[in-house]
């Protein structure tokens, strides 16, 4: 997986590559998909949600330029796989999941795997995590119609956010950097994520 799907497609950051060698993706997929754990596509994790394609997890991690001093906010814990990769690369990870059952399963799994720098919360992440803000980096793993203002507010000056923006048909992965209080953004590549829910996305009710 690391050689063929990541290195061959331009994931060059050695820390990102070594994080992928440490965190076993099979620990994060449902039993029936264990045999497909290292294949080049997303997988269903229940509740209409997915664990992202390995390349996309790597690409998002690489473009955040993470360091061990970083405090990171993740929106959409899902299976906890991206969370585990972030925990290998950054300092403290704060991850929010709106589906209670997914939050509970990810919490059990990440505790069992021994991660001590991961903090999980069951909530709508539309408001971010004000008690733990500001963050050096923010990663959103569900597609939003716009960048939630609370997330921009909770990003440090010079901090980076990566977020898929668009509707169910067409989305761009957008990288933003906070400069003099405002976000300077650029689209990076076309992606396909499950839609973000919650109060910022009135068209996507919580199931
Ligand atoms: N990073 C995850 C991807 C999960 S899919 C992984 O690799 O497994 C996106 C997740 O975002 C879903 O679990 C979904 O329930 C969650 N989500 C959607 N809207 C949300 C919101 N407003 N707040 C928190 N989580 C949300």
Short mmCIF file of C-alpha atoms in Angstrom, two decimals, residues 25 28-33 36 41-52 79 102:
data_model
loop_
_atom_site.label_atom_id
_atom_site.label_comp_id
_atom_site.label_asym_id
_atom_site.label_seq_id
_atom_site.Cartn_x
_atom_site.Cartn_y
_atom_site.Cartn_z
CA UNK A 25 -5.54 0.04 8.57
CA UNK A 28 -10.08 0.23 11.60
CA UNK A 29 -12.27 -1.61 9.08
CA UNK A 30 -15.27 -3.84 9.85
CA UNK A 31 -14.59 -7.61 10.03
CA UNK A 32 -16.17 -8.36 6.65
CA UNK A 33 -13.73 -6.02 4.88
CA UNK A 36 -9.67 -5.39 1.55
CA UNK A 41 -10.55 2.69 -2.18
CA UNK A 42 -12.76 3.85 0.67
CA UNK A 43 -14.70 1.21 2.67
CA UNK A 44 -18.09 1.31 4.41
CA UNK A 45 -17.89 1.56 8.22
CA UNK A 46 -21.67 1.57 8.86
CA UNK A 47 -24.20 4.38 9.46
CA UNK A 48 -23.76 5.48 5.82
CA UNK A 49 -20.16 6.56 6.52
CA UNK A 50 -16.79 5.47 5.10
CA UNK A 51 -13.13 5.13 6.00
CA UNK A 52 -11.32 7.25 3.39
CA UNK A 79 -13.33 4.82 12.03
CA UNK A 102 -19.05 5.61 15.58
#
